[in-house]
Each structure stands twice: as C-alpha cells, then as structure tokens.
XYZ file of C-alpha atoms in Angstrom:
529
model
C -116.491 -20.908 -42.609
C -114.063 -22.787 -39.927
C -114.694 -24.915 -37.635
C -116.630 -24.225 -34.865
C -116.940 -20.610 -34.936
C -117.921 -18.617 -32.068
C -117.022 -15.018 -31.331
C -118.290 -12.291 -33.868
C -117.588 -8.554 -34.430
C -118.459 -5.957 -36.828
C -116.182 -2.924 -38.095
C -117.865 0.043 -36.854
C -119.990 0.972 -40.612
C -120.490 -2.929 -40.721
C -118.530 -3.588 -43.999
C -117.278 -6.843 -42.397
C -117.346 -9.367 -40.029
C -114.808 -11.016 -38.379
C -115.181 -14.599 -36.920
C -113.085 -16.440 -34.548
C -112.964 -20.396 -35.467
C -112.263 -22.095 -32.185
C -111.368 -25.387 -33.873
C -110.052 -24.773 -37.051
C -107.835 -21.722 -35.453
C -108.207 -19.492 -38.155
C -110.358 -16.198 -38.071
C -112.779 -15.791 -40.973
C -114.159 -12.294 -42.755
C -117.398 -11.899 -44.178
C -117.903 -9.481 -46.447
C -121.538 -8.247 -45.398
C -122.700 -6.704 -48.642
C -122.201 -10.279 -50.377
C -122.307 -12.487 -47.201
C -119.192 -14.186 -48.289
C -115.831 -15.252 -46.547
C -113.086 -13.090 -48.375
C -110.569 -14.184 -46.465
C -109.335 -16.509 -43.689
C -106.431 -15.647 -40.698
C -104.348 -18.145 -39.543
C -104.021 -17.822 -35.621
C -102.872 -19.669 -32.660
C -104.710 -22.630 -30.909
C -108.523 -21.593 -29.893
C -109.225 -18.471 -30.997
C -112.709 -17.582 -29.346
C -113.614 -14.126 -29.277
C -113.092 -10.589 -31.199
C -113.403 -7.062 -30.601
C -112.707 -4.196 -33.121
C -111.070 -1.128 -31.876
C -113.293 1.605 -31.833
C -112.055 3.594 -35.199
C -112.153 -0.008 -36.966
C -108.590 -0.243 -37.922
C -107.830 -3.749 -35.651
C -109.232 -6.593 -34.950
C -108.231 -7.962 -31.301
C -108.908 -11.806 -31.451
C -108.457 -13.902 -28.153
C -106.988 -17.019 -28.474
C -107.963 -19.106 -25.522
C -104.979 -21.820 -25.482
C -102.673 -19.944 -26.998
C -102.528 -17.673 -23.624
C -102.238 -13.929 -26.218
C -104.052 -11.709 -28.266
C -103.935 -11.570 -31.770
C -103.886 -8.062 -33.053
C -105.064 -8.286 -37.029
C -104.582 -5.127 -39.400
C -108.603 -4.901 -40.871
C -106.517 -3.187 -43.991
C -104.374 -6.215 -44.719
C -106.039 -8.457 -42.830
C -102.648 -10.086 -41.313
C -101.531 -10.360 -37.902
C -99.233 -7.813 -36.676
C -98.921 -8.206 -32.994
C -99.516 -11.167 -30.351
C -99.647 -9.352 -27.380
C -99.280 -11.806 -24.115
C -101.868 -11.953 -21.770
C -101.707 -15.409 -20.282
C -103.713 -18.682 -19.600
C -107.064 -19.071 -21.336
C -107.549 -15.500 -22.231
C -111.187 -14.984 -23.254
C -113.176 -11.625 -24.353
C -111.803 -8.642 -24.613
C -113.733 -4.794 -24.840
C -112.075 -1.499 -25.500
C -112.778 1.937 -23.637
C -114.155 4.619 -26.041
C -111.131 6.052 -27.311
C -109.300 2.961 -27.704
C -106.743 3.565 -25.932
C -107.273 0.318 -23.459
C -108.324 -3.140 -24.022
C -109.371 -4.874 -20.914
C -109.314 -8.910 -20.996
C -110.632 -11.536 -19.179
C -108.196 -14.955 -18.437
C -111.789 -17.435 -17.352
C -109.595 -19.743 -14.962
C -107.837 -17.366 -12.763
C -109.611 -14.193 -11.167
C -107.066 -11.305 -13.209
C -108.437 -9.042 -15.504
C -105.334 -7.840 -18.144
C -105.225 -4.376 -18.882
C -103.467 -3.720 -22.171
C -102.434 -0.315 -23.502
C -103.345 -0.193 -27.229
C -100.807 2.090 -28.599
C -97.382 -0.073 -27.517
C -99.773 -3.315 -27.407
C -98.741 -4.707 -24.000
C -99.983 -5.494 -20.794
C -99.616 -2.274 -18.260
C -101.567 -3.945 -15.389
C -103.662 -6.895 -14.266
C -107.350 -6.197 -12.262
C -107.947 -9.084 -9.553
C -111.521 -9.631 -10.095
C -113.998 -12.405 -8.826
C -113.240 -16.350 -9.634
C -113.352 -16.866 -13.409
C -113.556 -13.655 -15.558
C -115.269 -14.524 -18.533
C -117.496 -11.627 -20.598
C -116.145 -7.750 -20.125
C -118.355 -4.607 -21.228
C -117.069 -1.173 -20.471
C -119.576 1.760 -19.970
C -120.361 4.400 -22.847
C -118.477 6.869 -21.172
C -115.306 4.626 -20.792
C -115.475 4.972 -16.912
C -116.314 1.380 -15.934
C -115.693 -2.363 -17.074
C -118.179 -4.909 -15.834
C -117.089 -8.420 -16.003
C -119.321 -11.369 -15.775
C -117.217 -13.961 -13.380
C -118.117 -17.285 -13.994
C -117.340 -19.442 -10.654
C -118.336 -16.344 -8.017
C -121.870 -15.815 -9.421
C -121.009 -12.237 -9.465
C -120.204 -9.194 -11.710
C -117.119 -6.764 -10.901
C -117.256 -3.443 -11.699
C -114.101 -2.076 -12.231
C -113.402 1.678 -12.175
C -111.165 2.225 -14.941
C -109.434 5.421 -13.314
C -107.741 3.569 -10.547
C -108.104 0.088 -11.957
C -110.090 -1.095 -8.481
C -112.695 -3.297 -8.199
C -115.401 -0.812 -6.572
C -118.307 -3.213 -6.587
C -119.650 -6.802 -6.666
C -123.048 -7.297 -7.853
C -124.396 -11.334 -7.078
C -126.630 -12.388 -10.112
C -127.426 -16.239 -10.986
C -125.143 -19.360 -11.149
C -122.542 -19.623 -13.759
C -122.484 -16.112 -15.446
C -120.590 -15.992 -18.578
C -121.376 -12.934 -21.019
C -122.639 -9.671 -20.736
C -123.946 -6.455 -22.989
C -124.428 -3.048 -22.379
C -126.897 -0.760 -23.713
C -125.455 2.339 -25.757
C -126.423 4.412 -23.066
C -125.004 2.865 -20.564
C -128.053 2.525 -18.267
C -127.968 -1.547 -18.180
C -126.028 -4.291 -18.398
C -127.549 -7.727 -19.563
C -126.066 -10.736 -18.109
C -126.163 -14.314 -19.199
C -125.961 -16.978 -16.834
C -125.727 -21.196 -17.440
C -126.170 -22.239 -14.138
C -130.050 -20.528 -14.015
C -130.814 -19.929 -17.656
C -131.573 -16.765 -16.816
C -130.421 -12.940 -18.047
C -129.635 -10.441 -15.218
C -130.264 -6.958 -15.882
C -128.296 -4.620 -13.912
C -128.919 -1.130 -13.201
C -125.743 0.717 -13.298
C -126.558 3.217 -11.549
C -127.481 1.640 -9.072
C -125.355 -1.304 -9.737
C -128.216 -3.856 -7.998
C -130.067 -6.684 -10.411
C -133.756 -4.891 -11.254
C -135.153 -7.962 -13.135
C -134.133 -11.696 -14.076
C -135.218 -13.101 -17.386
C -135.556 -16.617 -17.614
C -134.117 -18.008 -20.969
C -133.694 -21.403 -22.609
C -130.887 -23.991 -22.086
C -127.299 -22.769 -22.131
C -127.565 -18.931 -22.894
C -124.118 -17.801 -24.036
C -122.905 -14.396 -26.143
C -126.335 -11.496 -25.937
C -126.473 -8.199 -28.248
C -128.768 -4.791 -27.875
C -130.577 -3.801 -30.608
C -129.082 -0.574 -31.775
C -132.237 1.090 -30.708
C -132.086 -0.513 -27.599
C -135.566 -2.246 -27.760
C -134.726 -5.641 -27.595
C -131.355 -8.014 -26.113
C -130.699 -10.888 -28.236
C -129.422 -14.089 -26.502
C -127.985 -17.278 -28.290
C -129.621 -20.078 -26.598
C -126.925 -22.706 -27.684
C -129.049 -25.947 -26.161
C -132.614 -25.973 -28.297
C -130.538 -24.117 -31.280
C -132.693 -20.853 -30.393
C -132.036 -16.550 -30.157
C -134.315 -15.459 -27.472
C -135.428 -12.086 -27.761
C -135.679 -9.580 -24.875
C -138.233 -6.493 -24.620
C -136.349 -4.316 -22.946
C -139.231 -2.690 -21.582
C -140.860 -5.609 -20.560
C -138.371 -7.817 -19.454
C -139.961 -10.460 -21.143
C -138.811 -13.011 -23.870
C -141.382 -12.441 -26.840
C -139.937 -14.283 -29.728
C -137.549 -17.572 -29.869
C -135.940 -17.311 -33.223
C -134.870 -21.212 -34.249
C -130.990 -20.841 -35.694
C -128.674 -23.122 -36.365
C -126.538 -25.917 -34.306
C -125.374 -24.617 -31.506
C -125.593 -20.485 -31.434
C -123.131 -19.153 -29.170
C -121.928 -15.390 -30.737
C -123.973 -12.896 -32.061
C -123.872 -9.418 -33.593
C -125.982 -6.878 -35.051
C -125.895 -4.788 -38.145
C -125.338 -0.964 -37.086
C -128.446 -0.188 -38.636
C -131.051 -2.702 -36.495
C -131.643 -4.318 -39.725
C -130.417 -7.722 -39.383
C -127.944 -9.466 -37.398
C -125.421 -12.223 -37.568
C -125.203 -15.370 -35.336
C -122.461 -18.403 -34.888
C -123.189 -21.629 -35.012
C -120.184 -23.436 -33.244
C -121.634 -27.124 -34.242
C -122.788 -26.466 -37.400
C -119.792 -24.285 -38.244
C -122.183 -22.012 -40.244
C -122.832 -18.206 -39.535
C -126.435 -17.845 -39.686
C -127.905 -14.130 -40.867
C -131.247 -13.018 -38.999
C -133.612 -10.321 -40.089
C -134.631 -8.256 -36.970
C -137.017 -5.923 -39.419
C -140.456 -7.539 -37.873
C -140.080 -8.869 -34.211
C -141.040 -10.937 -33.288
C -142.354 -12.155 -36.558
C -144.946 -14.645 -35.059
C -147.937 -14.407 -33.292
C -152.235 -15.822 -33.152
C -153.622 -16.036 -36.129
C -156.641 -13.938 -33.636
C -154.139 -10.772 -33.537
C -153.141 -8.977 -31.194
C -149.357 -9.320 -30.910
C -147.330 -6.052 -30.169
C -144.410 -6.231 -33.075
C -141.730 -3.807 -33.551
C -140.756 -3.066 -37.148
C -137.458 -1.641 -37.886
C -136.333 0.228 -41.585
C -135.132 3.477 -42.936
C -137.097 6.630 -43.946
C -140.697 5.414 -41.401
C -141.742 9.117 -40.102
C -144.878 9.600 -40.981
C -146.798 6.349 -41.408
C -150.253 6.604 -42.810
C -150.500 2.469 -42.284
C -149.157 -1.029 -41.624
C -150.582 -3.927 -43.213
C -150.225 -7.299 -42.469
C -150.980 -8.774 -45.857
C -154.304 -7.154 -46.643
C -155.008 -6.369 -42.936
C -154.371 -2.795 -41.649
C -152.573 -3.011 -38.508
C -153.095 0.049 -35.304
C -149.843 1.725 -34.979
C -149.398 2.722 -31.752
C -145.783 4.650 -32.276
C -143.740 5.540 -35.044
C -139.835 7.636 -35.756
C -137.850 7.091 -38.686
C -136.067 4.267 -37.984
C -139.219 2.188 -36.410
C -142.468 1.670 -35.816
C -144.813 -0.156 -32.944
C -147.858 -1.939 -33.897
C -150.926 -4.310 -33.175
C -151.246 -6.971 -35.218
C -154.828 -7.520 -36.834
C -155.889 -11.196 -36.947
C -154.653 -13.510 -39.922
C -153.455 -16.670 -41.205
C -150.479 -18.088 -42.819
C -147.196 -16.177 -43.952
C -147.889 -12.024 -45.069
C -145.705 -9.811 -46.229
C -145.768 -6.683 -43.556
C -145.754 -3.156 -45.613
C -145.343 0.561 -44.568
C -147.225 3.313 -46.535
C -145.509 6.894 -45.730
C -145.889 10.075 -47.770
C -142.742 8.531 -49.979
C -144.208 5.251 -50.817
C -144.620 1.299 -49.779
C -142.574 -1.046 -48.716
C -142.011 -4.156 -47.259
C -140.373 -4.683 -44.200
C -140.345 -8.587 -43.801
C -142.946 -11.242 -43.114
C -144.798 -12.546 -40.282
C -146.116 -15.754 -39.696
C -149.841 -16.332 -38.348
C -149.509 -19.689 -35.624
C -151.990 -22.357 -34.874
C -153.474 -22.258 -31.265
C -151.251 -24.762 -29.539
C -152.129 -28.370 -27.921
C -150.716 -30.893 -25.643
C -151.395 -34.121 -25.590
C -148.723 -35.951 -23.116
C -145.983 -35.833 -20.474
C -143.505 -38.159 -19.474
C -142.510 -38.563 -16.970
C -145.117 -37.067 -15.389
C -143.841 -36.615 -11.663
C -140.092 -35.987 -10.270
C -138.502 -34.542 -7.031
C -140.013 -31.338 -5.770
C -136.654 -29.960 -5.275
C -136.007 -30.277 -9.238
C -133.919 -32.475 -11.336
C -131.618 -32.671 -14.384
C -134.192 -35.393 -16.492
C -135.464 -34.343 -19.242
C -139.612 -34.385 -19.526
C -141.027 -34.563 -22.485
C -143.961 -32.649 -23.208
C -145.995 -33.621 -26.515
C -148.100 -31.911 -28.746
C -149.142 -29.992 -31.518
C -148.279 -26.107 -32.916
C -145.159 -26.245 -30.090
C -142.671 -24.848 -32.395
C -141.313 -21.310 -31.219
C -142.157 -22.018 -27.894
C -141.258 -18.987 -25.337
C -141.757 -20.437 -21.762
C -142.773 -23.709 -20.090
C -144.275 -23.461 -16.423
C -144.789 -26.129 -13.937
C -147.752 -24.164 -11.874
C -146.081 -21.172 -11.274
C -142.481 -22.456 -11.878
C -140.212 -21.879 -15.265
C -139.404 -25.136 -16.560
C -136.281 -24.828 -18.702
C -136.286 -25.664 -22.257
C -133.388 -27.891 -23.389
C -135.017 -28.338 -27.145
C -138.040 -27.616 -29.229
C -140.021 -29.062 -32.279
C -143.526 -28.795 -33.672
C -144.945 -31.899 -31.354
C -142.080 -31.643 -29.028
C -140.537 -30.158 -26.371
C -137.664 -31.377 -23.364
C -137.322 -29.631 -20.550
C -136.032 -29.331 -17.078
C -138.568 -28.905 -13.842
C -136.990 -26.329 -11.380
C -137.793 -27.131 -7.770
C -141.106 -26.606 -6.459
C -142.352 -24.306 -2.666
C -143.937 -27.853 -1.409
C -144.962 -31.600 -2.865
C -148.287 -31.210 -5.073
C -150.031 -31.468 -8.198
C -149.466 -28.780 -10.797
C -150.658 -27.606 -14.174
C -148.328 -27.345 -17.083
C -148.439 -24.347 -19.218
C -146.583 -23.856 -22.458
C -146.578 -20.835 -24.205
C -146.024 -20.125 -27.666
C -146.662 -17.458 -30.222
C -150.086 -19.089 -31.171
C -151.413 -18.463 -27.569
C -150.822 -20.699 -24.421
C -151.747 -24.441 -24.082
C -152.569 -26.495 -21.157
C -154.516 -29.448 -19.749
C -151.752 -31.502 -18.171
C -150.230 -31.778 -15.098
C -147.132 -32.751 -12.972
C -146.495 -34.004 -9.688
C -144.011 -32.886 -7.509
C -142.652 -35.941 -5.312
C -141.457 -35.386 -1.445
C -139.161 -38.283 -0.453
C -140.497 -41.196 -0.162
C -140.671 -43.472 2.802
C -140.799 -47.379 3.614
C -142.549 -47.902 6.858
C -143.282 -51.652 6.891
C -143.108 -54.914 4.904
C -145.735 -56.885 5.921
C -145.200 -60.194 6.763
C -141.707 -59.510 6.667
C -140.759 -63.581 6.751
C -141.397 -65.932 3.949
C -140.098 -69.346 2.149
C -136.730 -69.223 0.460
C -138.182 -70.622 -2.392
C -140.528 -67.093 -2.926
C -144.122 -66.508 -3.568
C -144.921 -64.536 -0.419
C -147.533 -61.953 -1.053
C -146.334 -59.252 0.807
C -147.544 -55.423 1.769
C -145.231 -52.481 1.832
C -146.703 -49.811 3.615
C -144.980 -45.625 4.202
C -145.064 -42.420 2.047
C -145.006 -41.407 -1.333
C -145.457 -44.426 -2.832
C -147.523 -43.726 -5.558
C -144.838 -43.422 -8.233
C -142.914 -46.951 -7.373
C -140.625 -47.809 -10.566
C -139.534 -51.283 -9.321
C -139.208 -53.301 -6.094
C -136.400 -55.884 -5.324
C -135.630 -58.205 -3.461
C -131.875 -58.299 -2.190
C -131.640 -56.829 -5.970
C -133.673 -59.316 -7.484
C -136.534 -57.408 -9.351
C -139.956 -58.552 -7.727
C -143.519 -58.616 -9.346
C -145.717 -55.578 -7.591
C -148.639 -53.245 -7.930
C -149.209 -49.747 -6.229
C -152.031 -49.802 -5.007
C -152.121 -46.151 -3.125
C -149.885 -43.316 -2.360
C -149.306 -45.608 0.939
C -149.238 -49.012 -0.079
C -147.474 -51.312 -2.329
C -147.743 -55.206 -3.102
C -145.298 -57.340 -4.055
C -144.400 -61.145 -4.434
C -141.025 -62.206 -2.939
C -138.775 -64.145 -5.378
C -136.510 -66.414 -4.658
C -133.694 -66.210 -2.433
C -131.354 -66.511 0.257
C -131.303 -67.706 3.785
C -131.644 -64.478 6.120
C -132.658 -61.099 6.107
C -132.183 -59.207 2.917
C -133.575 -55.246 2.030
C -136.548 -54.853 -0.040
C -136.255 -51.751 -2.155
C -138.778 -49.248 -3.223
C -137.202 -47.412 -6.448
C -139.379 -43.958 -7.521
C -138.395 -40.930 -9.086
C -137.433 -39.366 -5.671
C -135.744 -41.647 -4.151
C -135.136 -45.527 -2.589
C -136.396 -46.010 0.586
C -136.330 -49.778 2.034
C -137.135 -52.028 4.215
C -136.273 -56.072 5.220
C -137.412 -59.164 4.565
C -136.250 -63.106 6.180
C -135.912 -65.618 4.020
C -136.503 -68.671 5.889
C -135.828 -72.221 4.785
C -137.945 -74.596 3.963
C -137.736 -78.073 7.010
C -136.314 -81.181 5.848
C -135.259 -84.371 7.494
C-alpha cells in the first residue's frame, strides 16, 4: 500500500478497490478476492478521495494539490483524463446515471459540476464556506454537501443547480453518507464529535450521535442497519444503529482510520489507515461482536441463504431470535464467556457466521485530573481501570465526555462543558456493562478576595491567608513569580509563606485548573542604621 492512504471505493460487484495514497501520490487496487494490491497509479500531488462511476468503468480520483481530477480507465487501469477543477479539490459523487460528477474545492465555497461524457467542468454551485463531503440522493435529484467552516449542509437541487436549502448541524462538518433510499443523510462533524442525521424530507437534523475523537469518512450498511464512522483519534470504527441512534460497538482498527467502504454484500468492509498506511479488512457478519458475558446484547448477524432459521448459537448457547430474512438475522445473546463461534441452523444446514467475544464487567479505579473548568477544556483526563477496552461512551453526570484514545486500563478523554459548577459521577460504558464509582468536579472561576496580612519582611517567612472562591483546587501560589510554600485548607482559604523578595508591592497568584486570580502583597524592608 502507499503512503498514507485515505479515500476508498469499490467497483459496483466489488471485484476491486481503489485507494487514493495522499502521500505517496499514487492510487492503489486491491484485488478483493485475494486482498492484494495488483497494481499502483501514478497521479498528481495529494490524491485524497475516489468515486467509481456508476456502471464501474472509471475511477474519478481527486487530487487535492494538484487542483484536477484524475479520470482512471478500471479496464487498463491508466489515467486517461485530468479534468480541471481547481484549488484543493476534495470528494467527488456521481448522479445515478452518471452523467454528472459534482465536486467539492474545501477552501473556497464552489461546488464544480462536471459533465461526464466530454469530462469538463459545465458549471460551478456557490455553496456554504468550505465544501468538503458531497452525497447525491438515490433518485439523482439532490447533492448534499457537508461545508466545513459554515457548520452547515447545502442541498443543492441538481435541476437548476441552486442551493435550495441550508441545514445547521455541529462544528466542523466534513463527510457525509446517504442511505440507499434516500431517507437520511449521516453527517460527520470534528468540531463536536458528533454524527448528524438529517431527514431529507424534511431536510431538519432528527438526532445527533455523539462519536469519538476526529470522526472523518462514514458508510451504510447495505441493509441500512448500521453507519460506520472512522474515528481517526483512538484508532476506532464506531458503529451506528440506525434505529437507535446509538453507537453499539467501537471496532479498534488501525493508525489513523479515515476512509471506509463496504462490500456490496454487508459482509465485510474495508477501512484506511492514513498513519499506518495499511488498509485494514473488517468483518461486519456479527455486530457488534462484543457484549456481557450475563447476555443480553441485541446483535445483528449478516450472511447469505438465512430464511428460515430454526436457531442461533453462541458456542453451545442457543440464542432468541427475534427477526430473521435471507440476508440477516436479529438476536439476543444468551450469557457466556470467552471467544464462540456464532452458527445458523436453517433447513439447508450450519454455519458459522463469525465470533463474538464475551467481556469482563468493567472497573475504574482513578482519574486525573479530577476537576477542570465547567465550561469544558481541551486536557486530556485520564480515566484508569480495568476491562476498558471497546469502550462506547464516557459521561461526566449527564455530559458525553469525548474519547481521544482507548486501552484495556486506559482511557483519555475530553470533558464537554457542564449546566453549572458541581460534583459529578463518571460513567464509562463498555460492552461488558457500565462502570462507575468516581467523580469529577466542575470548577467556576475562581476568585482572590484577600491576602491577609498583606505586608511582610523582604527577607520572607510571613505566614499569610488568602481568602475568595474556588479555591479548593490551588496548583501553585507565587510570589511576584516566585513559587511559594502553601496548603488549601478549604474551598475558601489558602495558606502560604512569602519568600523572599523585593521592596514594594508585588501580586500573589493563585494558579488552579480554572483560572489565576490574584491578589498583592508589600514587601517591606527590614530598619538599619
């Protein structure tokens, strides 16, 4: 594979994949019977997303800095056409019959539209503020486009080429997917870690899905059960129940996910990692696969030939199946332990779908820092533990803490902002059932109402009182910058020994997590002769 790759497409049977490298600048094919590269495409500089034209016979491969589209011949595999689009062109999508291609250019607010059959640009869509992801409807009559600096979606009608709605969703949205009906759209946003889902019928946001760290490229199942979303920060696919709006499964991949793709048949799919310059291959036959060893996890199973089931077993375990078609099957799990093999007994046979994996009841034993701003910050807190690994959600009472990474006795996350200052609990939820038992304090500013006595020998060694708000959480005092011994002694009070220093008033600092309030302090000489 290339360097960092990071757009992926299939041909429309799934024969092959085609990968855009957005260091190396080459475009790689995987064969997907073998999962092997079988060839590699030269291109221009930053080539970071593909499409394939809807009867399979190009490959339309953006290349960011190179301002065109490479159009690539899937029979010879060689470039025939760079069509020019302009600066930092970045995803492109096709209307039904392939007659269009509509592309996004991220750092201006046009959307190209290029006619397919002379390969050049016939018009240009002014969207919002950085374009970035582009889906067109089933039916070929809309594009939406997720626009990265406006916080918005534009729906363009592709009849007039008009924008003929804006639809606000969270900060920094950057991809999108659409289901093959048409119904929704699934957005991905950076600024929130969140997924959007848009109605588009009614065009309004009906739910928002809270994610982990740096959500980029998202894929429907082709049954349309679940939205996969490469969660490029903890190295994790989150996976959506579309009925639920809930993430049930975080899927650990490789370095750095950011594209994904599924198999036409819902069997597996196929995932870039951009740091690890692998493409990683995920089976999507048992999801999730993990769950309490007590039971009770609903799991979809996906296959061929499933009409009929007499049973499910989880290992030795029969499962309840609560529904079942030919291409899938929904079921309870019984209780267990360990790694099973998950089989389906029909009127032709058994077989074996995939395996789940039975998880310890998580624990937690530790927190750090255990108290920050309640309006939120960027530091990472570090929760400890035990069984953490697959972890779905943090919550800081009733707030989504977002996770940056994720081990078995580890997890870093993010605090969102809190209604008001207070104590919470901290929740953390993994396949193995939810785990609490500590807590976090949201901070208000804090205040410095008096340093008491506020005069004392230049030489140091005053005992002093510092007295206001929100001092509970003190990280250091100084003295005109010169670090001072002290001990909280309430939310309201601080000590602290004056060290040496110079003639005249100086500040005394409070440092905490939520801010440096201060006060003064005289240094007065000693008499002499």
């Amino acid at each position: 594979m290339g360097d960092a790759p990071q757009g992926i497409a299939l041909t429309p049977g799934g024969a092959r994949a085609y990968v855009a490298n957005g260091i190396s600048n080459t475009v790689s094919v995987i064969d997907t019977v073998t999962d092997t590269v079988t060839a590699t495409i030269p291109t221009g500089a930053t080539p970071t997303a593909v499409a394939i034209t809807p009867d399979g016979t190009r490959a339309y491969v953006t290349i960011y800095n190179g301002g065109v589209i490479s159009v690539i011949d899937t029979a010879t595999n060689a470039i025939v056409v760079d069509i020019p689009v302009g600066s930092e062109v970045t995803t492109v999508a096709f209307t039904p019959d392939g007659a269009r291609a509509y592309a996004t250019r991220q750092t201006t607010d046009a959307v190209s539209v290029i006619d397919t059959a002379t390969n050049t640009v016939i018009g240009t869509v002014t969207v919002g503020n950085g374009p970035t992801g582009v889906v067109i409807t089933p039916d070929g009559t809309r594009a939406y486009v997720a626009c990265l600096f406006s916080d918005a979606v534009s729906v363009i009608d592709t009849a007039t080429d008009t924008v003929t709605a804006t639809i606000p969703v969270g900060i920094a949205p950057v991809l999108v997917a659409i289901t093959a009906d048409g119904a929704r759209v699934y957005v991905s946003e950076v600024g929130t870690s969140t997924v959007s889902v848009i109605d588009t019928g009614t065009n309004t946001v009906i739910a928002s899905i809270g994610v982990s760290a740096q959500p980029r490229f998202l894929a429907v199942s082709p049954d349309g059960s679940h939205v996969y979303v490469a969660n490029s920060g903890p190295d994790t696919v989150a996976v959506i129940d579309t009925v639920t709006n809930t993430v049930v499964e975080n899927i650990g991949v490789g370095d750095g996910p950011l594209g994904i793709a599924f198999f036409p048949d819902g069997t597996h799919a196929y995932e870039t990692n951009w740091l690890a310059g692998t493409v990683g291959v995920m089976a999507t036959t048992v999801i999730p696969n993990e769950g309490s060893t007590a039971g009770g996890t609903p799991v979809t199973l996906t296959g061929h030939h499933l009409a009929n089931a007499t049973a499910v077993h989880f290992g030795t375990a029969q499962a309840v199946i609560a529904t079942n078609t030919a291409t899938s099957l929904t079921v309870t799990t019984p209780a267990g332990s360990g790694a099973v093999p998950v089989t389906v007994t029909t009127p032709g046979g058994t077989g074996t779908l995939g395996y789940f994996y039975y998880t310890q009841f998580p624990a937690l034993t530790g927190i750090s820092p255990a108290a920050g701003p309640v309006e939120g910050s960027d530091q990472e807190i570090v929760i400890t533990g035990r069984n953490l690994a697959g972890a779905i959600n943090v919550y800081f009472g009733s707030t989504r803490a977002v996770i940056q990474t994720i081990s078995d006795t580890q997890i870093t996350v993010r605090a969102a902002g809190a209604p008001a200052p207070g104590g919470v609990a901290v929740t953390v939820v993994t396949p193995g059932g939810s785990a609490d038992g500590l807590s976090y304090a949201y901070l208000g500013p804090p205040t410095v109402t008096g340093v008491s006595p506020s005069t004392g020998p230049t030489t140091g060694g005053t005992e002093v009182t510092i007295t206001g708000t929100g001092l509970s959480y003190t990280d250091q005092v100084t003295f005109n910058g010169t670090p001072a011994t002290f001990a909280v002694k309430s939310d309201t009070t601080v000590t602290a020994t004056s060290p040496p220093g110079p003639e005249g008033t100086v500040t005394v600092t409070v440092t905490g997590p939520t801010g440096t309030p201060s006060g003064s302090f005289t240094y007065v000489s000693e008499p002499d002769i």
